[in-house]
Tab-separated table of C-alpha atoms in Angstrom:
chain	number	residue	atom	x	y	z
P	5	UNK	CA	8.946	43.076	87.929
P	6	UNK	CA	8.061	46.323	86.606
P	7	UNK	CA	4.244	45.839	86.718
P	8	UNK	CA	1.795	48.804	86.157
P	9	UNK	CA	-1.434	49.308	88.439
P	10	UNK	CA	-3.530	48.880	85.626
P	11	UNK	CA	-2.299	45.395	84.142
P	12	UNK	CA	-2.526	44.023	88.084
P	13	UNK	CA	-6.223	45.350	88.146
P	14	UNK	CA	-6.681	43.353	84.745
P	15	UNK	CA	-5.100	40.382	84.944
P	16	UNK	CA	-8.506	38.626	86.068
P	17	UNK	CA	-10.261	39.836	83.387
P	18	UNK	CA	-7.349	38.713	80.552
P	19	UNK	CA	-7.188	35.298	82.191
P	20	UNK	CA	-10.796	34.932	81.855
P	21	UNK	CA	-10.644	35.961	78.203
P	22	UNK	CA	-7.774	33.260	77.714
P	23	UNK	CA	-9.499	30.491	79.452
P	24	UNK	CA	-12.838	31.379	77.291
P	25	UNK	CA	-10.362	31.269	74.217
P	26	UNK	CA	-9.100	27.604	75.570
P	27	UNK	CA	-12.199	26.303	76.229
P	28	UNK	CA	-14.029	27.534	72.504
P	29	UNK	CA	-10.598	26.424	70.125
P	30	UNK	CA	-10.962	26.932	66.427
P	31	UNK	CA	-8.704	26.091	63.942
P	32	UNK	CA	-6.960	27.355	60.370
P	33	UNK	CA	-8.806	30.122	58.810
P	34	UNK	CA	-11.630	29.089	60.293
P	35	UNK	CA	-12.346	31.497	63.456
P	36	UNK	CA	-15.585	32.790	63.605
P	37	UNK	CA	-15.720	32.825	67.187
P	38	UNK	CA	-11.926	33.584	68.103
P	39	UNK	CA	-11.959	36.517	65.941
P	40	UNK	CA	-15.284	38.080	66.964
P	41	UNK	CA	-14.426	37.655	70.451
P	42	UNK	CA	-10.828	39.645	69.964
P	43	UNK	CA	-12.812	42.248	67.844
P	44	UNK	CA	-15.353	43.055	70.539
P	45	UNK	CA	-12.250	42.999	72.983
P	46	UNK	CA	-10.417	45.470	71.209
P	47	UNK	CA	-13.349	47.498	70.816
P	48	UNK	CA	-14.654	47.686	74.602
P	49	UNK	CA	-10.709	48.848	74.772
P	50	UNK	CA	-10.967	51.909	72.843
P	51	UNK	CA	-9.100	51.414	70.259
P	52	UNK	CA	-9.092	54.377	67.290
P	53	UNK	CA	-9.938	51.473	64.836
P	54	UNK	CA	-10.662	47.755	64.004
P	55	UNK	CA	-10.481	45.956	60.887
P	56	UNK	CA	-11.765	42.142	60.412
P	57	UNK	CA	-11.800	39.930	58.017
P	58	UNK	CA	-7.805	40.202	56.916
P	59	UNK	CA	-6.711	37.701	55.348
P	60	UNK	CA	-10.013	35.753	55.559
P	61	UNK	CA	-10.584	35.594	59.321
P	62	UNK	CA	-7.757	37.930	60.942
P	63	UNK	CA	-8.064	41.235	62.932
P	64	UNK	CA	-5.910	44.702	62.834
P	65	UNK	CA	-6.470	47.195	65.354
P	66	UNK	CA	-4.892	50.665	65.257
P	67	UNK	CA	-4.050	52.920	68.230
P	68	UNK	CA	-2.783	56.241	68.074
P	69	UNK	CA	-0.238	57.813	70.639
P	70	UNK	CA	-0.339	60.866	72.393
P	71	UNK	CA	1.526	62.780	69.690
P	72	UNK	CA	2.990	61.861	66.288
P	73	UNK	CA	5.508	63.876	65.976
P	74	UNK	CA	7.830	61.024	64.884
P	75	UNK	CA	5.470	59.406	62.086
P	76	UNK	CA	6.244	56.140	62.839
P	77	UNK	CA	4.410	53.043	63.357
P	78	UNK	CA	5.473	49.465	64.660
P	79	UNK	CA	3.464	46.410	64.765
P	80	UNK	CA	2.810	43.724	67.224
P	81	UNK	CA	1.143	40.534	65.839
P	82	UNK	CA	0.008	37.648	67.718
P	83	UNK	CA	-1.856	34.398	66.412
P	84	UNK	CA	-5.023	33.089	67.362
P	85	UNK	CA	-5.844	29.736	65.494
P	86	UNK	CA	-5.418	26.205	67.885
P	87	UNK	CA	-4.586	23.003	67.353
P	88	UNK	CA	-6.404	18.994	65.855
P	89	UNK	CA	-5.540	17.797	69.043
P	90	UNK	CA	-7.273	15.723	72.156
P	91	UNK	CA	-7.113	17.722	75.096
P	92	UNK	CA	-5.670	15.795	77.828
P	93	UNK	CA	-4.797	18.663	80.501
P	94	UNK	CA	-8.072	17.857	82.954
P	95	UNK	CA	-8.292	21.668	83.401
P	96	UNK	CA	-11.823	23.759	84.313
P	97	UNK	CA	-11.299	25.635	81.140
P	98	UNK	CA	-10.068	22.101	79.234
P	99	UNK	CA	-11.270	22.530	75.712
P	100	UNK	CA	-15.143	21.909	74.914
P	101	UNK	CA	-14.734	21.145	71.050
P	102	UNK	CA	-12.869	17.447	70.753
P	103	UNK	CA	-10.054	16.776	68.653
P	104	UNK	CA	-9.269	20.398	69.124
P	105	UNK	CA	-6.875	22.459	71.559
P	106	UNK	CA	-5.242	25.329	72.265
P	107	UNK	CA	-1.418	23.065	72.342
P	108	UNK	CA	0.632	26.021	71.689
P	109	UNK	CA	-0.410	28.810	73.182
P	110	UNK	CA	-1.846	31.102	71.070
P	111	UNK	CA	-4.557	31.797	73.849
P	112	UNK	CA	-2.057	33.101	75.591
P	113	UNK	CA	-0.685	34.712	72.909
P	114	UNK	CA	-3.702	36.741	72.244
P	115	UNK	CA	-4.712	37.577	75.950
P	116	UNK	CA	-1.118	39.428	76.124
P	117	UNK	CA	-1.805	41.188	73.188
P	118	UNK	CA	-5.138	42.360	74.120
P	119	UNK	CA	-3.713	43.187	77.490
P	120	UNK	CA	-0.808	45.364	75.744
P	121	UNK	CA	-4.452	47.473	73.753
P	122	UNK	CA	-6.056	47.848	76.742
P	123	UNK	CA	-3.301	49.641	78.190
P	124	UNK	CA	-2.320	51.517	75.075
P	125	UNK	CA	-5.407	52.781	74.460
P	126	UNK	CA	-5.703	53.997	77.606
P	127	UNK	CA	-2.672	55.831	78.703
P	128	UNK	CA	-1.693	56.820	74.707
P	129	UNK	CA	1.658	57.298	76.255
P	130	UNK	CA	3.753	57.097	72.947
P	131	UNK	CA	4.510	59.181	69.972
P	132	UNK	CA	3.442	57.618	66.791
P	133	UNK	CA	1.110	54.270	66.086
P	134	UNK	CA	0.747	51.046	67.221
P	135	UNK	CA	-0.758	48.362	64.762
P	136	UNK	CA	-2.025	45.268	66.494
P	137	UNK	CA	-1.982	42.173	64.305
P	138	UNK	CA	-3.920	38.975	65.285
P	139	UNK	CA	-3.621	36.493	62.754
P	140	UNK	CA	-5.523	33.395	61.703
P	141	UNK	CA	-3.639	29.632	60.343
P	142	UNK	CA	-0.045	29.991	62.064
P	143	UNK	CA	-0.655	26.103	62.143
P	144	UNK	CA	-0.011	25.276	58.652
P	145	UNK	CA	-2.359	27.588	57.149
P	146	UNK	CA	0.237	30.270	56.665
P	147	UNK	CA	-2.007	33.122	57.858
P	148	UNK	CA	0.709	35.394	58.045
P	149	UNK	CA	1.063	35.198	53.850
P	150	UNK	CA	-2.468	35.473	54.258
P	151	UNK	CA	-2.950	38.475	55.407
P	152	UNK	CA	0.136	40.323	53.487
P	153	UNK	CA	-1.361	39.407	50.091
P	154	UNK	CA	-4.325	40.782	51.646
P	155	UNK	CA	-2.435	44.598	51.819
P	156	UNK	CA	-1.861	44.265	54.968
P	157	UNK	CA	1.209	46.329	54.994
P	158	UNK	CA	-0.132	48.062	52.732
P	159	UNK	CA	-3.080	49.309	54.573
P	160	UNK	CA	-1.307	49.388	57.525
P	161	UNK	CA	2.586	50.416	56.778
P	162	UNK	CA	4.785	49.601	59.988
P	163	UNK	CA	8.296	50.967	60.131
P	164	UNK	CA	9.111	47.695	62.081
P	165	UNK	CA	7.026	44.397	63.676
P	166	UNK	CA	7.582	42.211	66.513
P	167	UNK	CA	6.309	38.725	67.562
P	168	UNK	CA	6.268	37.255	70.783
P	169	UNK	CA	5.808	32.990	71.941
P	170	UNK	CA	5.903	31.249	75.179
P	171	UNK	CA	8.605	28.752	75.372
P	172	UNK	CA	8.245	25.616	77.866
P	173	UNK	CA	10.989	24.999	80.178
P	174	UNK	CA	11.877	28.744	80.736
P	175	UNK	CA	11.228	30.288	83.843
P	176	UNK	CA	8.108	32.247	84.091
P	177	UNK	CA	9.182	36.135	83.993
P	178	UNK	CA	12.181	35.385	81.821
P	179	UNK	CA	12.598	36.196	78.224
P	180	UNK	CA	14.963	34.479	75.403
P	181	UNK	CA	16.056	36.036	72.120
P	182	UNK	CA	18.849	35.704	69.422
P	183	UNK	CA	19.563	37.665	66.162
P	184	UNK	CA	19.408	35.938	63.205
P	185	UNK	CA	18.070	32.887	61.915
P	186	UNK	CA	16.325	31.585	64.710
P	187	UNK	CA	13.547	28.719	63.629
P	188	UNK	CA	13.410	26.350	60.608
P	189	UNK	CA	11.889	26.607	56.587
P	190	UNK	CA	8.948	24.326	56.783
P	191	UNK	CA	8.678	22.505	53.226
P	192	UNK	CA	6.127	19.374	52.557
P	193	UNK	CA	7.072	16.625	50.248
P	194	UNK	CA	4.871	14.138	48.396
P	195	UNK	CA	6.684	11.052	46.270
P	196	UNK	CA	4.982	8.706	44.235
P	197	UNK	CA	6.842	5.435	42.985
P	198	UNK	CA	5.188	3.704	40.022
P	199	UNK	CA	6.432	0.214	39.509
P	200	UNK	CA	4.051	-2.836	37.890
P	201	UNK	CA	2.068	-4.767	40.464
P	202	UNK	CA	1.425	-8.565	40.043
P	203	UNK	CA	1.589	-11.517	42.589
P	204	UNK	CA	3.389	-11.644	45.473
P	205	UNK	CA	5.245	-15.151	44.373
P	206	UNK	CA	6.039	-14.070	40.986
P	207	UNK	CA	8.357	-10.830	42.050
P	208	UNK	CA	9.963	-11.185	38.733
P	209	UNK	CA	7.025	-10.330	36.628
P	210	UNK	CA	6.512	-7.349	38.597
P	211	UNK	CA	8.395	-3.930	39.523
P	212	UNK	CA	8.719	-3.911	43.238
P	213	UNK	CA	8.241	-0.080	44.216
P	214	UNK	CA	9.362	-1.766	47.704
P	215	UNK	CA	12.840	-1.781	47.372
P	216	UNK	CA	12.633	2.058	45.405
P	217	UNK	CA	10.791	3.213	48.382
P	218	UNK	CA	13.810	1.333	50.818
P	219	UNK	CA	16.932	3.022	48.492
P	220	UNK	CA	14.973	6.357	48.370
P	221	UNK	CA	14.731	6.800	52.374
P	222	UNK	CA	18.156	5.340	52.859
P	223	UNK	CA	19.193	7.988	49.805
P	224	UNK	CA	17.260	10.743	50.957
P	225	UNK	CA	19.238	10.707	54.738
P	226	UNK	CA	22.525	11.107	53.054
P	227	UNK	CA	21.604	14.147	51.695
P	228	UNK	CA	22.262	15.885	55.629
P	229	UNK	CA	24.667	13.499	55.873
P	230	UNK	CA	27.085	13.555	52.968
P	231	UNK	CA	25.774	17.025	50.951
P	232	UNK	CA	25.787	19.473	53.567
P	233	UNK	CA	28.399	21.222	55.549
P	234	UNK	CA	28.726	19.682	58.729
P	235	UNK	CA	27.994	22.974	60.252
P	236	UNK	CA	24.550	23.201	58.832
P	237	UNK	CA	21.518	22.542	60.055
P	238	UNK	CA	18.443	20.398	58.288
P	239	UNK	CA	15.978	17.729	58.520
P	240	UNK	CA	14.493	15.630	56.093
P	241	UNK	CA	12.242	13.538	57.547
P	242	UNK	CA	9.822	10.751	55.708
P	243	UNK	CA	6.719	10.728	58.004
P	244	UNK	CA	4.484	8.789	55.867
P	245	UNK	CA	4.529	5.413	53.495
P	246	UNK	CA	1.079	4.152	51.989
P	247	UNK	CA	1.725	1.483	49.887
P	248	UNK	CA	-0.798	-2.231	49.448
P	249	UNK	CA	-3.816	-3.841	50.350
P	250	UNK	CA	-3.009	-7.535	50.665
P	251	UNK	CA	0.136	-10.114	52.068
P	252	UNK	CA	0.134	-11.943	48.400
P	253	UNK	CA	0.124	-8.621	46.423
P	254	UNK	CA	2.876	-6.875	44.895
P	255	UNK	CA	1.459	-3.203	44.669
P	256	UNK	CA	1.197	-0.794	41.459
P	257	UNK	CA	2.076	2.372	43.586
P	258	UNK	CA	3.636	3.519	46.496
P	259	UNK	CA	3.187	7.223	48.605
P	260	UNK	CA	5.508	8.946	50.648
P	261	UNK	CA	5.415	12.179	52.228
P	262	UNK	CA	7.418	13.772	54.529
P	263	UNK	CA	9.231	17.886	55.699
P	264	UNK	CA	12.315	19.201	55.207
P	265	UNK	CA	13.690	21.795	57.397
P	266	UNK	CA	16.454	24.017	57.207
P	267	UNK	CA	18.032	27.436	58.923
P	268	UNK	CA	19.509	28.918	55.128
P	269	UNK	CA	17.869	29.429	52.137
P	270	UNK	CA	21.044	28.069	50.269
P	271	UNK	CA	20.509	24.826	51.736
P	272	UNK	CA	16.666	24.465	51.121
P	273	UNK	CA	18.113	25.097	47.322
P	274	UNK	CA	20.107	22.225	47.622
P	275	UNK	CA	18.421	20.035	49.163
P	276	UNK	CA	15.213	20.197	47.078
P	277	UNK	CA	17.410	19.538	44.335
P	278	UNK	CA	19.196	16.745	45.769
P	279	UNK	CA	15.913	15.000	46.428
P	280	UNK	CA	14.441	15.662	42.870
P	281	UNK	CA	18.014	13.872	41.431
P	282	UNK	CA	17.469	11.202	44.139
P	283	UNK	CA	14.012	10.382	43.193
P	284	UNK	CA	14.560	10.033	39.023
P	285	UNK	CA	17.696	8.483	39.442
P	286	UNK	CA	17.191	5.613	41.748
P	287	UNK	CA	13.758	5.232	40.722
P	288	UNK	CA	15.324	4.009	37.406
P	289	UNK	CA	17.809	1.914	38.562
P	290	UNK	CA	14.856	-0.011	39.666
P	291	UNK	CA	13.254	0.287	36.521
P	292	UNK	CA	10.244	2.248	37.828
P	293	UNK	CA	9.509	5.942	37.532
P	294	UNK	CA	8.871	8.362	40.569
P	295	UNK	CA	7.161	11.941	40.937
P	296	UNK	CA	8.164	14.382	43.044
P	297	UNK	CA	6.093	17.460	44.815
P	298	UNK	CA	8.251	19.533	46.587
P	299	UNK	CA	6.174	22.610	48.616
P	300	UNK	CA	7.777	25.512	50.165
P	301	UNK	CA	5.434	26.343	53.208
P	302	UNK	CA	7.169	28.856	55.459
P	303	UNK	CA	10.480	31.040	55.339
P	304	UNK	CA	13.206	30.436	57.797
P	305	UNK	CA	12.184	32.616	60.602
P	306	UNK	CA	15.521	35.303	60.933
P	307	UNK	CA	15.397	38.008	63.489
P	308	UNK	CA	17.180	41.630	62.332
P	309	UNK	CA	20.060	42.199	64.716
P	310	UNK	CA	19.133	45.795	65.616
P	311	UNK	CA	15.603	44.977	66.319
P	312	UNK	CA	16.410	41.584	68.546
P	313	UNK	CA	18.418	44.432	70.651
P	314	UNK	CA	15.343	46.495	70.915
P	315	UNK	CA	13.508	43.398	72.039
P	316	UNK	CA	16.087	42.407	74.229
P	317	UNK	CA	16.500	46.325	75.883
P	318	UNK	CA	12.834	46.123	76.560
P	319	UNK	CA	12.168	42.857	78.052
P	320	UNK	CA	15.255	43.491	80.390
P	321	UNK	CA	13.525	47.239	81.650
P	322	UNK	CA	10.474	44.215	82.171
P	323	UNK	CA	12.219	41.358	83.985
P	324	UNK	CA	15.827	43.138	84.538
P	325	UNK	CA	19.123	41.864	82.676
P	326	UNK	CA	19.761	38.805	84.200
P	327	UNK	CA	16.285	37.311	83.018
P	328	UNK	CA	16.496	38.172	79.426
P	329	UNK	CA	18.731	35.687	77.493
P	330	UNK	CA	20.295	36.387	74.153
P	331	UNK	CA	21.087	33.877	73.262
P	332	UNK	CA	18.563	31.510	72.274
P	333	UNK	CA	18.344	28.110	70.988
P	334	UNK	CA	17.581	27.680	66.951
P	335	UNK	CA	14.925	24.961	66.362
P	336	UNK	CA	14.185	23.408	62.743
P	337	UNK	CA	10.579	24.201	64.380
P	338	UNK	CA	8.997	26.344	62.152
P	339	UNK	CA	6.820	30.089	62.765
P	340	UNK	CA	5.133	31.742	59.315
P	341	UNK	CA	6.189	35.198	61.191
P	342	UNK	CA	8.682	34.377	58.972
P	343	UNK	CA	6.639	36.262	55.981
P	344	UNK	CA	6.582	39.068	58.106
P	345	UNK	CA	10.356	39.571	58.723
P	346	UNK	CA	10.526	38.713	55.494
P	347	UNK	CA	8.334	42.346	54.487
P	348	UNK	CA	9.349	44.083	57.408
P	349	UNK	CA	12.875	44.735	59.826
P	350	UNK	CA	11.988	43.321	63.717
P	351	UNK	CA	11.857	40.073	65.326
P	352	UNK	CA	10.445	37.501	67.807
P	353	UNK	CA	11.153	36.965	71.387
P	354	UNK	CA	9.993	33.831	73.667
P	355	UNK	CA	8.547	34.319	76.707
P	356	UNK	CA	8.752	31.740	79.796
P	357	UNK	CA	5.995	29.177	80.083
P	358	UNK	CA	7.814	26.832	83.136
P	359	UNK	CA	7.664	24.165	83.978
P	360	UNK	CA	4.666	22.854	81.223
P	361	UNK	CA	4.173	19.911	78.990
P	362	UNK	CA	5.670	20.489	75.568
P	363	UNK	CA	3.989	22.606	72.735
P	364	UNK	CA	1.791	20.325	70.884
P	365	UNK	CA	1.629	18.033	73.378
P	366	UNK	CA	-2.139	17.170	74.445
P	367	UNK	CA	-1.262	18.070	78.186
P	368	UNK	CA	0.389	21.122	77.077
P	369	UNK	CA	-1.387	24.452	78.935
P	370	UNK	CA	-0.527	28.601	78.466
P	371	UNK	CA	0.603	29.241	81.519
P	372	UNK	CA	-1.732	32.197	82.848
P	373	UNK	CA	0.892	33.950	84.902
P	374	UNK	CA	3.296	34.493	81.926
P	375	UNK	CA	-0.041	37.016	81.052
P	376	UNK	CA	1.167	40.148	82.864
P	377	UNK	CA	5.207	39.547	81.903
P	378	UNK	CA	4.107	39.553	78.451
P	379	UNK	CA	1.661	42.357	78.527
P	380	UNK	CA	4.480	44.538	80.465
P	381	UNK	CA	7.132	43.898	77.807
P	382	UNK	CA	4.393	44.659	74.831
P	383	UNK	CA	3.862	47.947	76.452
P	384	UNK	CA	7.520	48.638	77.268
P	385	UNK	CA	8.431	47.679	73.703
P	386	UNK	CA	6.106	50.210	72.349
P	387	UNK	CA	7.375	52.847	74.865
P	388	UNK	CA	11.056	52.413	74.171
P	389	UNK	CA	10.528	52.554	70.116
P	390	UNK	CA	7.940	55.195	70.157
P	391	UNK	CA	8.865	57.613	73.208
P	392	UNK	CA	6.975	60.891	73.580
P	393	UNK	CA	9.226	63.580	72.323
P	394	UNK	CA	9.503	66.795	74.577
């Protein structure tokens, strides 16, 4: 492992930091701790500059290289925000807020990028700038649209931007990638069915929004099924049916919600419209009336192809070429650095977590000796994209 003296002489100090993240989780936007702890961080680094309150709660930090002969700038973002989950790990550094946890990572997340400042800052050894993103509300906040409406690219222009996640199940020290699209759109869905209540007995002087609700989910899984290629990938999932208050009572109204997810844009298209068909039409047959709210949350995450080779290149000078995988798994899981790669060319490499619970999983825990892979392969990134011209 291509380790530098410094990042071994810090590794105590950016564990620390992580378990102090773990054990004080915030959520959302809503990171007054989080993001005055990475601010002060990034400070007592030595950065050139630090900006808070981006995108309501997120953090930029700026760090020029030795030279700039090149004029170019890349970005590295990480995400801070945790999770409205019960810690069940039993750790020392097990979360001290309940109902809240760090279940994905993003501790970890930030320690490695705070790692990849310290270093940066110290040796400058690059040509051009480095623009460290830490953004609030990657879990279902969409923090990264957050903080572009906010200017950040516009405040801080980036010629390219990378992302980086741990991944459970892969090796610690190994590194997976793939170009293209790589995780899932992320839409919401809210239906209402309005039918005419009355008495349980008497199902004839009522409209059952039962049976609507029974077609509609039985409809609603045929759109994968019988309106998509066979080679395309999608969800749609109803996760949620509120409907009654008594045994004897036929009810008024009925609520479902659920997500779609999908890996092209063309089939988000059709299957939002497929739904909104599905819900007037067989609503009617019934003789009741439905509503449907369809939300688009976040983009399908697609890496560039170039810039998932760049990744790639630099993870292997990291963990050498047999430990860097390109070719990666998609997942209909979804990751709002989508809005990024959406504004900017790079992409997003995982990082091994072993042999851990599952992300979002209440025994799920960073794994603190992924810190100095990840902080080696920030640095080398920034190295290979911005070397120092002779």
């Amino acid at each position: 492992m291509a380790v530098e003296n410094w990042i071994s002489d810090r590794i105590t100090q950016l564990v620390d930091f992580r378990r102090d993240l773990h054990r004080n989780p915030e959520l959302l936007y809503d990171l007054p701790r989080t993001a005055a702890r990475v601010a002060e961080a990034l400070r007592e680094a030595g950065v050139d500059e630090v900006h808070e309150g981006i995108g309501r709660t997120g953090v930029v930090a700026v760090i020029r290289g030795r030279s700039n002969r090149s004029g170019r700038t890349i970005g590295l973002r990480s995400d801070m925000d945790a999770l409205p989950i019960v810690e069940a790990t039993g750790a020392d550094w097990a979360s001290e807020l309940p109902g809240k946890m760090h279940a994905c990572g993003h501790d970890g997340h930030t320690a490695m990028l705070l790692g990849a400042a310290i270093g940066l800052a110290q040796s400058r050894n690059f040509d051009g700038t480095v623009v460290l993103i830490f953004q609030p509300a990657e879990e279902g906040g969409a923090g990264a649209r957050a903080m572009i409406e906010d200017g950040l690219f516009q405040r801080f222009p980036v010629d390219e931007v990378y992302g980086m996640h741990n991944r459970p199940g892969l090796p610690v020290g190994e590194f997976t990638i793939a170009p293209g699209p790589i995780m899932g759109s992320v839409d919401m869905f809210d239906i209402e069915i309005t039918g005419k209540g009355g008495h349980a007995a008497m199902p004839e002087r009522s409209i059952d929004p039962m049976p609507v609700m029974a077609a509609l989910i039985q409809g609603l899984q045929s759109i994968v099924s019988r309106n998509l290629d066979p080679v395309d990938s999608a969800v749609v999932s109803v996760t949620r049916v509120q409907a009654g208050d008594a045994y004897n009572v036929i009810p008024q109204t009925l609520a479902l919600a659920g997500t779609v997810r999908t890996l092209r844009e063309e089939v988000r298209d059709l299957i939002e419209a497929r739904m909104g068909e599905m819900v007037q039409g067989i609503a009617a047959a019934y003789g009741a009336t439905a509503r449907l709210d369809y939300g688009r949350h976040y983009p399908v995450t697609v890496n560039h192809d170039a810039h998932t080779e760049y990744a790639a290149l630099a993870a292997e000078t990291v963990a050498g070429a047999g430990r860097v995988h390109r070719d990666m798994p998609q997942t209909l899981g979804g990751e709002d650095f989508s809005f990024m790669l959406n504004e900017v060319p790079g992409a997003m490499i995982n990082i091994g977590n072993g042999d851990s619970a599952g992300l979002h999983h209440p025994a799920y825990d960073f794994n603190d000796d992924a810190i100095a892979w990840g902080v080696s392969y920030w640095t080398a990134l920034v190295r290979s994209r911005l070397p120092l011209q002779e």
